[in-house]
Amino acid sequence: MKVAIVKYNAGNIRSVVNALNRLGVCPSVTDRPEELLSADRVLFPGQGEAFTTMQYLKEHRLDSLICSLRQPVLGICIGQQLMCRHSEEGDTECLGIFDTDVIRFRPTRHEEKVPHMGWNRLRNMENDLFHGCEEGVFAYFVHSYYVPVNPCTAAVCDYIEPFSAALHKDNFYATQFHPEKSGDTGERILQNFLDLKV
Amino acid sequence: MTLAKRIIPCLDVKDGQTVKGTNFVNLRQAGDPVELGKAYSRQGADELIYLDITASHEGRKTFTRMVQRVAAEINIPFTVGGGVNELADVDRLLSAGADKVSINSAALRNPGLIDEIARHFGSQVCVVAIDARETERGWLCYLNGGRVVTDRSLFDWAREVSERGAGEILFTSMNHDGVKTGYANDALRHLTDTLTIPVIASGGAGSKEHFRDTFLYGKSDAALAASVFHFGEISIPELKSYLRQEGIRVRI
């Protein structure tokens, strides 16, 4: 199976490569259109800021390319946010794959620290990505912006308010949490993504 | 709903080997920091911290190679620290695969380093470690692994660190470290009540109750310990099921 990771100016892509290696997969990290288009699976991971990452994608014409992909695609963290319509971070127009906006957490109590960083529970996991994961399982999050619950929500997490821990529409999947850092649960989710029936 | 309270084993590493002796069960190479970290991860540790206590240049290279191995083999977040003096050190450790980098003395000497790390790599990677001791003049910060006292107050420094963009504070009470009579919960409570970034409690763990107390009374976001885990005095699965019984949210 050919697995490609979108190469762009976001951080922490190496840890996704490591996680896939642990599953016995050697992904290529690339921004070459033909390589991305011909891969069996594409991952779009990373940590970063919405405006500068989106600008990079546009300059390198990766924006239209990502939208045109037909194989299963998995966005992670900033990847998920960039696949939405608009982000409050830097007032950024994003890829518009998921018809929803990304907004900043607004704490209402002192205990509600931002970024939301650490282990939190997933619920309402109605998706093949979560095959074999129990309701309430923990995943690792690091983010200050979130996607509200919407028709594409594939799993919910509760922090300050319920938000989308995962999204799914057609061949596009995305998680706000980091499966590559979420222990055995995360590895199962990545394996489920690789095992998706096309 | 809130985040799970985190349990964080801390491993001191010198020349590529864990320093404090361990009698970890079923571990072929107790001295190998990667093997030990894996064992903790399997037991349910939420995060790991590796501290490089080597002084030499050669030791730094060995530590960086170890960080690469940890990143390749362990599937939970980990922080590295020890001897981080400038932005280039942070870059080297993040490139090797660390999720967060902890700075200590360098931040006290050059507080602007915190701003630089936050700006270049994001606040979430910047952990500021503070070693402090309660004295007649209140809580004072120490440099160089607790060898040199400064005139900085713990609480003032913690506030400054947070304002400069640190993502997390790792507070070690030198009064409590190694004594095993519990964490410095009054000071921790003051920190967690006044700051808006997470605080990791360090120094003093001797029993399961001590972890409960630092979460309930200290309101700590995470608790770090070394010897009680390394010597098998407390096992992480037992600790977590105890904490859950006590009504504390933990990842099991």
mmCIF file of N, CA and C in Angstrom, chain A residues 29-135:
data_model
loop_
_atom_site.group_PDB
_atom_site.id
_atom_site.type_symbol
_atom_site.label_atom_id
_atom_site.label_comp_id
_atom_site.label_asym_id
_atom_site.label_seq_id
_atom_site.Cartn_x
_atom_site.Cartn_y
_atom_site.Cartn_z
ATOM 1 N N VAL A 29 6.892 11.391 2.360
ATOM 2 C CA VAL A 29 6.483 12.751 2.715
ATOM 3 C C VAL A 29 6.761 13.603 1.490
ATOM 4 N N THR A 30 5.704 14.096 0.849
ATOM 5 C CA THR A 30 5.901 14.676 -0.474
ATOM 6 C C THR A 30 4.922 15.811 -0.763
ATOM 7 N N ASP A 31 5.362 16.731 -1.646
ATOM 8 C CA ASP A 31 4.429 17.735 -2.157
ATOM 9 C C ASP A 31 4.290 17.581 -3.677
ATOM 10 N N ARG A 32 4.751 16.445 -4.205
ATOM 11 C CA ARG A 32 4.651 16.214 -5.649
ATOM 12 C C ARG A 32 3.249 15.730 -5.993
ATOM 13 N N PRO A 33 2.547 16.454 -6.871
ATOM 14 C CA PRO A 33 1.152 16.132 -7.182
ATOM 15 C C PRO A 33 0.959 14.687 -7.618
ATOM 16 N N GLU A 34 1.828 14.196 -8.515
ATOM 17 C CA GLU A 34 1.583 12.845 -9.041
ATOM 18 C C GLU A 34 1.698 11.796 -7.944
ATOM 19 N N GLU A 35 2.601 12.063 -6.991
ATOM 20 C CA GLU A 35 2.786 11.100 -5.905
ATOM 21 C C GLU A 35 1.583 11.117 -4.955
ATOM 22 N N LEU A 36 1.073 12.302 -4.694
ATOM 23 C CA LEU A 36 -0.097 12.419 -3.812
ATOM 24 C C LEU A 36 -1.328 11.830 -4.501
ATOM 25 N N LEU A 37 -1.493 12.122 -5.779
ATOM 26 C CA LEU A 37 -2.683 11.658 -6.497
ATOM 27 C C LEU A 37 -2.715 10.140 -6.627
ATOM 28 N N SER A 38 -1.518 9.514 -6.725
ATOM 29 C CA SER A 38 -1.493 8.078 -6.979
ATOM 30 C C SER A 38 -1.405 7.249 -5.694
ATOM 31 N N ALA A 39 -1.292 7.895 -4.546
ATOM 32 C CA ALA A 39 -1.175 7.132 -3.293
ATOM 33 C C ALA A 39 -2.508 6.458 -2.955
ATOM 34 N N ASP A 40 -2.421 5.340 -2.211
ATOM 35 C CA ASP A 40 -3.654 4.668 -1.774
ATOM 36 C C ASP A 40 -4.276 5.390 -0.590
ATOM 37 N N ARG A 41 -3.433 6.005 0.221
ATOM 38 C CA ARG A 41 -3.914 6.778 1.374
ATOM 39 C C ARG A 41 -3.070 8.049 1.466
ATOM 40 N N VAL A 42 -3.720 9.143 1.844
ATOM 41 C CA VAL A 42 -2.986 10.399 2.034
ATOM 42 C C VAL A 42 -3.260 10.915 3.441
ATOM 43 N N LEU A 43 -2.199 11.298 4.143
ATOM 44 C CA LEU A 43 -2.367 11.926 5.458
ATOM 45 C C LEU A 43 -1.951 13.383 5.377
ATOM 46 N N PHE A 44 -2.692 14.192 6.117
ATOM 47 C CA PHE A 44 -2.488 15.646 6.094
ATOM 48 C C PHE A 44 -2.411 16.097 7.553
ATOM 49 N N PRO A 45 -1.242 15.867 8.187
ATOM 50 C CA PRO A 45 -1.128 16.070 9.632
ATOM 51 C C PRO A 45 -0.516 17.415 9.968
ATOM 52 N N GLY A 46 -0.103 17.579 11.205
ATOM 53 C CA GLY A 46 0.731 18.712 11.574
ATOM 54 C C GLY A 46 0.175 19.601 12.655
ATOM 55 N N GLN A 47 1.108 20.368 13.192
ATOM 56 C CA GLN A 47 0.758 21.423 14.141
ATOM 57 C C GLN A 47 1.188 22.714 13.501
ATOM 58 N N GLY A 48 0.407 23.765 13.681
ATOM 59 C CA GLY A 48 0.817 25.027 13.094
ATOM 60 C C GLY A 48 -0.274 26.058 13.212
ATOM 61 N N GLU A 49 -0.056 27.165 12.520
ATOM 62 C CA GLU A 49 -0.977 28.292 12.589
ATOM 63 C C GLU A 49 -1.735 28.317 11.259
ATOM 64 N N ALA A 50 -3.034 28.597 11.332
ATOM 65 C CA ALA A 50 -3.896 28.439 10.156
ATOM 66 C C ALA A 50 -3.480 29.333 8.994
ATOM 67 N N PHE A 51 -3.231 30.616 9.262
ATOM 68 C CA PHE A 51 -3.009 31.551 8.155
ATOM 69 C C PHE A 51 -1.745 31.204 7.362
ATOM 70 N N THR A 52 -0.629 30.975 8.096
ATOM 71 C CA THR A 52 0.634 30.727 7.383
ATOM 72 C C THR A 52 0.635 29.358 6.686
ATOM 73 N N THR A 53 0.000 28.376 7.291
ATOM 74 C CA THR A 53 -0.028 27.068 6.630
ATOM 75 C C THR A 53 -0.918 27.125 5.386
ATOM 76 N N MET A 54 -2.050 27.825 5.484
ATOM 77 C CA MET A 54 -2.961 27.925 4.342
ATOM 78 C C MET A 54 -2.296 28.693 3.198
ATOM 79 N N GLN A 55 -1.571 29.760 3.577
ATOM 80 C CA GLN A 55 -0.864 30.542 2.565
ATOM 81 C C GLN A 55 0.144 29.670 1.801
ATOM 82 N N TYR A 56 0.857 28.839 2.569
ATOM 83 C CA TYR A 56 1.843 27.938 1.965
ATOM 84 C C TYR A 56 1.157 26.974 0.989
ATOM 85 N N LEU A 57 0.024 26.402 1.434
ATOM 86 C CA LEU A 57 -0.690 25.444 0.583
ATOM 87 C C LEU A 57 -1.105 26.104 -0.730
ATOM 88 N N LYS A 58 -1.580 27.343 -0.639
ATOM 89 C CA LYS A 58 -2.018 28.059 -1.857
ATOM 90 C C LYS A 58 -0.838 28.336 -2.777
ATOM 91 N N GLU A 59 0.263 28.851 -2.174
ATOM 92 C CA GLU A 59 1.436 29.181 -2.986
ATOM 93 C C GLU A 59 1.974 27.965 -3.734
ATOM 94 N N HIS A 60 1.849 26.796 -3.095
ATOM 95 C CA HIS A 60 2.370 25.576 -3.709
ATOM 96 C C HIS A 60 1.279 24.792 -4.433
ATOM 97 N N ARG A 61 0.135 25.427 -4.627
ATOM 98 C CA ARG A 61 -1.017 24.824 -5.324
ATOM 99 C C ARG A 61 -1.434 23.480 -4.735
ATOM 100 N N LEU A 62 -1.186 23.345 -3.436
ATOM 101 C CA LEU A 62 -1.598 22.103 -2.782
ATOM 102 C C LEU A 62 -3.064 22.197 -2.357
ATOM 103 N N ASP A 63 -3.625 23.411 -2.301
ATOM 104 C CA ASP A 63 -5.017 23.575 -1.851
ATOM 105 C C ASP A 63 -5.987 22.859 -2.782
ATOM 106 N N SER A 64 -5.896 23.163 -4.077
ATOM 107 C CA SER A 64 -6.831 22.527 -5.015
ATOM 108 C C SER A 64 -6.524 21.034 -5.151
ATOM 109 N N LEU A 65 -5.220 20.713 -5.023
ATOM 110 C CA LEU A 65 -4.840 19.299 -5.136
ATOM 111 C C LEU A 65 -5.477 18.462 -4.021
ATOM 112 N N ILE A 66 -5.398 18.949 -2.780
ATOM 113 C CA ILE A 66 -5.953 18.193 -1.654
ATOM 114 C C ILE A 66 -7.460 18.005 -1.851
ATOM 115 N N CYS A 67 -8.139 19.078 -2.279
ATOM 116 C CA CYS A 67 -9.590 18.985 -2.493
ATOM 117 C C CYS A 67 -9.944 17.984 -3.589
ATOM 118 N N SER A 68 -9.012 17.770 -4.534
ATOM 119 C CA SER A 68 -9.332 16.891 -5.667
ATOM 120 C C SER A 68 -9.027 15.419 -5.388
ATOM 121 N N LEU A 69 -8.440 15.117 -4.228
ATOM 122 C CA LEU A 69 -8.059 13.732 -3.935
ATOM 123 C C LEU A 69 -9.300 12.848 -3.839
ATOM 124 N N ARG A 70 -9.195 11.611 -4.316
ATOM 125 C CA ARG A 70 -10.344 10.692 -4.330
ATOM 126 C C ARG A 70 -10.132 9.477 -3.421
ATOM 127 N N GLN A 71 -8.888 9.246 -3.007
ATOM 128 C CA GLN A 71 -8.612 8.131 -2.094
ATOM 129 C C GLN A 71 -8.871 8.602 -0.656
ATOM 130 N N PRO A 72 -8.918 7.696 0.327
ATOM 131 C CA PRO A 72 -9.121 8.148 1.710
ATOM 132 C C PRO A 72 -8.015 9.105 2.155
ATOM 133 N N VAL A 73 -8.430 10.238 2.726
ATOM 134 C CA VAL A 73 -7.515 11.278 3.205
ATOM 135 C C VAL A 73 -7.780 11.482 4.695
ATOM 136 N N LEU A 74 -6.712 11.572 5.483
ATOM 137 C CA LEU A 74 -6.883 11.804 6.921
ATOM 138 C C LEU A 74 -6.159 13.079 7.340
ATOM 139 N N GLY A 75 -6.934 14.074 7.736
ATOM 140 C CA GLY A 75 -6.354 15.294 8.292
ATOM 141 C C GLY A 75 -6.198 15.135 9.796
ATOM 142 N N ILE A 76 -5.107 15.663 10.333
ATOM 143 C CA ILE A 76 -4.863 15.568 11.775
ATOM 144 C C ILE A 76 -4.575 16.953 12.329
ATOM 145 N N CYS A 77 -5.249 17.332 13.402
ATOM 146 C CA CYS A 77 -5.025 18.575 14.131
ATOM 147 C C CYS A 77 -5.193 19.791 13.211
ATOM 148 N N ILE A 78 -4.108 20.501 12.869
ATOM 149 C CA ILE A 78 -4.263 21.668 11.988
ATOM 150 C C ILE A 78 -4.771 21.193 10.625
ATOM 151 N N GLY A 79 -4.448 19.962 10.265
ATOM 152 C CA GLY A 79 -4.964 19.380 9.017
ATOM 153 C C GLY A 79 -6.487 19.362 9.009
ATOM 154 N N GLN A 80 -7.078 18.916 10.113
ATOM 155 C CA GLN A 80 -8.547 18.907 10.213
ATOM 156 C C GLN A 80 -9.081 20.342 10.071
ATOM 157 N N GLN A 81 -8.448 21.269 10.774
ATOM 158 C CA GLN A 81 -8.963 22.645 10.769
ATOM 159 C C GLN A 81 -8.866 23.264 9.373
ATOM 160 N N LEU A 82 -7.756 22.967 8.670
ATOM 161 C CA LEU A 82 -7.577 23.526 7.318
ATOM 162 C C LEU A 82 -8.570 22.932 6.329
ATOM 163 N N MET A 83 -9.110 21.741 6.631
ATOM 164 C CA MET A 83 -10.085 21.121 5.724
ATOM 165 C C MET A 83 -11.482 21.725 5.888
ATOM 166 N N CYS A 84 -11.628 22.633 6.865
ATOM 167 C CA CYS A 84 -12.934 23.276 7.062
ATOM 168 C C CYS A 84 -13.051 24.521 6.178
ATOM 169 N N ARG A 85 -14.138 25.270 6.407
ATOM 170 C CA ARG A 85 -14.436 26.402 5.516
ATOM 171 C C ARG A 85 -13.605 27.641 5.855
ATOM 172 N N HIS A 86 -13.589 27.980 7.138
ATOM 173 C CA HIS A 86 -12.949 29.221 7.573
ATOM 174 C C HIS A 86 -12.433 29.024 8.992
ATOM 175 N N SER A 87 -11.262 29.615 9.304
ATOM 176 C CA SER A 87 -10.760 29.548 10.674
ATOM 177 C C SER A 87 -10.667 30.943 11.270
ATOM 178 N N GLU A 88 -11.090 31.021 12.520
ATOM 179 C CA GLU A 88 -10.981 32.284 13.241
ATOM 180 C C GLU A 88 -9.510 32.651 13.455
ATOM 181 N N GLU A 89 -8.642 31.632 13.439
ATOM 182 C CA GLU A 89 -7.214 31.891 13.619
ATOM 183 C C GLU A 89 -6.674 32.615 12.382
ATOM 184 N N GLY A 90 -6.307 33.870 12.541
ATOM 185 C CA GLY A 90 -5.800 34.662 11.418
ATOM 186 C C GLY A 90 -6.876 34.991 10.388
ATOM 187 N N ASP A 91 -8.163 34.814 10.741
ATOM 188 C CA ASP A 91 -9.288 35.090 9.835
ATOM 189 C C ASP A 91 -9.004 34.465 8.466
ATOM 190 N N THR A 92 -8.835 33.139 8.454
ATOM 191 C CA THR A 92 -8.297 32.422 7.299
ATOM 192 C C THR A 92 -9.363 31.655 6.516
ATOM 193 N N GLU A 93 -9.414 31.888 5.209
ATOM 194 C CA GLU A 93 -10.244 31.054 4.337
ATOM 195 C C GLU A 93 -9.536 29.723 4.160
ATOM 196 N N CYS A 94 -10.208 28.629 4.444
ATOM 197 C CA CYS A 94 -9.558 27.317 4.371
ATOM 198 C C CYS A 94 -10.050 26.529 3.157
ATOM 199 N N LEU A 95 -9.858 25.201 3.171
ATOM 200 C CA LEU A 95 -10.104 24.403 1.972
ATOM 201 C C LEU A 95 -11.588 24.186 1.677
ATOM 202 N N GLY A 96 -12.415 24.238 2.701
ATOM 203 C CA GLY A 96 -13.862 24.120 2.466
ATOM 204 C C GLY A 96 -14.359 22.722 2.167
ATOM 205 N N ILE A 97 -13.596 21.714 2.548
ATOM 206 C CA ILE A 97 -14.055 20.339 2.338
ATOM 207 C C ILE A 97 -15.206 20.032 3.297
ATOM 208 N N PHE A 98 -15.041 20.420 4.548
ATOM 209 C CA PHE A 98 -16.124 20.283 5.531
ATOM 210 C C PHE A 98 -16.806 21.643 5.651
ATOM 211 N N ASP A 99 -18.127 21.636 5.537
ATOM 212 C CA ASP A 99 -18.868 22.900 5.476
ATOM 213 C C ASP A 99 -19.123 23.433 6.894
ATOM 214 N N THR A 100 -18.051 23.826 7.555
ATOM 215 C CA THR A 100 -18.167 24.295 8.929
ATOM 216 C C THR A 100 -16.975 25.200 9.238
ATOM 217 N N ASP A 101 -17.104 26.035 10.243
ATOM 218 C CA ASP A 101 -16.038 26.960 10.599
ATOM 219 C C ASP A 101 -15.236 26.456 11.807
ATOM 220 N N VAL A 102 -14.068 27.043 12.013
ATOM 221 C CA VAL A 102 -13.193 26.711 13.137
ATOM 222 C C VAL A 102 -13.144 27.941 14.043
ATOM 223 N N ILE A 103 -13.435 27.750 15.318
ATOM 224 C CA ILE A 103 -13.460 28.905 16.224
ATOM 225 C C ILE A 103 -12.591 28.659 17.451
ATOM 226 N N ARG A 104 -12.278 29.746 18.159
ATOM 227 C CA ARG A 104 -11.386 29.646 19.304
ATOM 228 C C ARG A 104 -12.169 29.290 20.562
ATOM 229 N N PHE A 105 -11.542 28.474 21.415
ATOM 230 C CA PHE A 105 -12.133 28.166 22.724
ATOM 231 C C PHE A 105 -12.267 29.449 23.534
ATOM 232 N N ARG A 106 -13.401 29.633 24.153
ATOM 233 C CA ARG A 106 -13.586 30.779 25.050
ATOM 234 C C ARG A 106 -13.916 30.250 26.443
ATOM 235 N N PRO A 107 -12.899 30.257 27.319
ATOM 236 C CA PRO A 107 -13.101 29.686 28.654
ATOM 237 C C PRO A 107 -14.134 30.485 29.450
ATOM 238 N N THR A 108 -14.897 29.778 30.244
ATOM 239 C CA THR A 108 -15.871 30.453 31.096
ATOM 240 C C THR A 108 -15.484 30.332 32.572
ATOM 241 N N ARG A 109 -14.534 29.419 32.866
ATOM 242 C CA ARG A 109 -14.079 29.229 34.242
ATOM 243 C C ARG A 109 -12.555 29.153 34.250
ATOM 244 N N HIS A 110 -11.956 29.435 35.401
ATOM 245 C CA HIS A 110 -10.498 29.435 35.520
ATOM 246 C C HIS A 110 -9.888 28.079 35.123
ATOM 247 N N GLU A 111 -10.591 27.002 35.452
ATOM 248 C CA GLU A 111 -10.042 25.660 35.200
ATOM 249 C C GLU A 111 -9.978 25.348 33.707
ATOM 250 N N GLU A 112 -10.712 26.107 32.909
ATOM 251 C CA GLU A 112 -10.780 25.806 31.479
ATOM 252 C C GLU A 112 -9.619 26.478 30.763
ATOM 253 N N LYS A 113 -8.485 25.794 30.789
ATOM 254 C CA LYS A 113 -7.273 26.375 30.227
ATOM 255 C C LYS A 113 -7.235 26.187 28.714
ATOM 256 N N VAL A 114 -6.660 27.152 28.036
ATOM 257 C CA VAL A 114 -6.478 27.087 26.587
ATOM 258 C C VAL A 114 -4.993 27.314 26.306
ATOM 259 N N PRO A 115 -4.326 26.452 25.541
ATOM 260 C CA PRO A 115 -4.858 25.336 24.759
ATOM 261 C C PRO A 115 -5.431 24.180 25.598
ATOM 262 N N HIS A 116 -6.351 23.474 24.948
ATOM 263 C CA HIS A 116 -6.854 22.200 25.465
ATOM 264 C C HIS A 116 -5.738 21.203 25.206
ATOM 265 N N MET A 117 -4.988 20.861 26.256
ATOM 266 C CA MET A 117 -3.805 20.022 26.068
ATOM 267 C C MET A 117 -3.819 18.860 27.041
ATOM 268 N N GLY A 118 -3.842 17.656 26.498
ATOM 269 C CA GLY A 118 -3.797 16.473 27.342
ATOM 270 C C GLY A 118 -4.766 15.414 26.838
ATOM 271 N N TRP A 119 -5.104 14.491 27.746
ATOM 272 C CA TRP A 119 -5.933 13.338 27.378
ATOM 273 C C TRP A 119 -7.390 13.625 27.700
ATOM 274 N N ASN A 120 -8.257 13.432 26.704
ATOM 275 C CA ASN A 120 -9.690 13.609 26.929
ATOM 276 C C ASN A 120 -10.452 12.482 26.230
ATOM 277 N N ARG A 121 -11.724 12.324 26.636
ATOM 278 C CA ARG A 121 -12.522 11.196 26.151
ATOM 279 C C ARG A 121 -13.195 11.478 24.809
ATOM 280 N N LEU A 122 -13.360 10.419 24.038
ATOM 281 C CA LEU A 122 -14.129 10.484 22.792
ATOM 282 C C LEU A 122 -15.491 9.830 23.044
ATOM 283 N N ARG A 123 -16.536 10.387 22.448
ATOM 284 C CA ARG A 123 -17.849 9.748 22.520
ATOM 285 C C ARG A 123 -18.559 9.868 21.172
ATOM 286 N N ASN A 124 -19.669 9.160 21.047
ATOM 287 C CA ASN A 124 -20.457 9.146 19.803
ATOM 288 C C ASN A 124 -19.568 8.897 18.578
ATOM 289 N N MET A 125 -18.755 7.836 18.685
ATOM 290 C CA MET A 125 -17.837 7.554 17.575
ATOM 291 C C MET A 125 -18.567 6.701 16.545
ATOM 292 N N GLU A 126 -19.207 7.375 15.610
ATOM 293 C CA GLU A 126 -20.030 6.663 14.624
ATOM 294 C C GLU A 126 -19.281 6.602 13.307
ATOM 295 N N ASN A 127 -18.200 5.846 13.299
ATOM 296 C CA ASN A 127 -17.396 5.845 12.091
ATOM 297 C C ASN A 127 -16.456 4.651 12.057
ATOM 298 N N ASP A 128 -16.132 4.214 10.842
ATOM 299 C CA ASP A 128 -15.205 3.088 10.685
ATOM 300 C C ASP A 128 -13.829 3.382 11.270
ATOM 301 N N LEU A 129 -13.468 4.665 11.368
ATOM 302 C CA LEU A 129 -12.180 5.027 11.968
ATOM 303 C C LEU A 129 -12.047 4.480 13.379
ATOM 304 N N PHE A 130 -13.181 4.343 14.059
ATOM 305 C CA PHE A 130 -13.159 3.987 15.480
ATOM 306 C C PHE A 130 -13.552 2.536 15.723
ATOM 307 N N HIS A 131 -13.508 1.739 14.670
ATOM 308 C CA HIS A 131 -13.823 0.323 14.783
ATOM 309 C C HIS A 131 -12.977 -0.296 15.907
ATOM 310 N N GLY A 132 -13.639 -0.927 16.873
ATOM 311 C CA GLY A 132 -12.902 -1.584 17.951
ATOM 312 C C GLY A 132 -12.533 -0.671 19.103
ATOM 313 N N CYS A 133 -12.853 0.616 19.020
ATOM 314 C CA CYS A 133 -12.578 1.535 20.136
ATOM 315 C C CYS A 133 -13.832 1.661 20.994
ATOM 316 N N GLU A 134 -13.641 1.567 22.284
ATOM 317 C CA GLU A 134 -14.787 1.676 23.178
ATOM 318 C C GLU A 134 -15.213 3.128 23.365
ATOM 319 N N GLU A 135 -16.512 3.319 23.563
ATOM 320 C CA GLU A 135 -17.047 4.643 23.885
ATOM 321 C C GLU A 135 -16.301 5.185 25.123
#
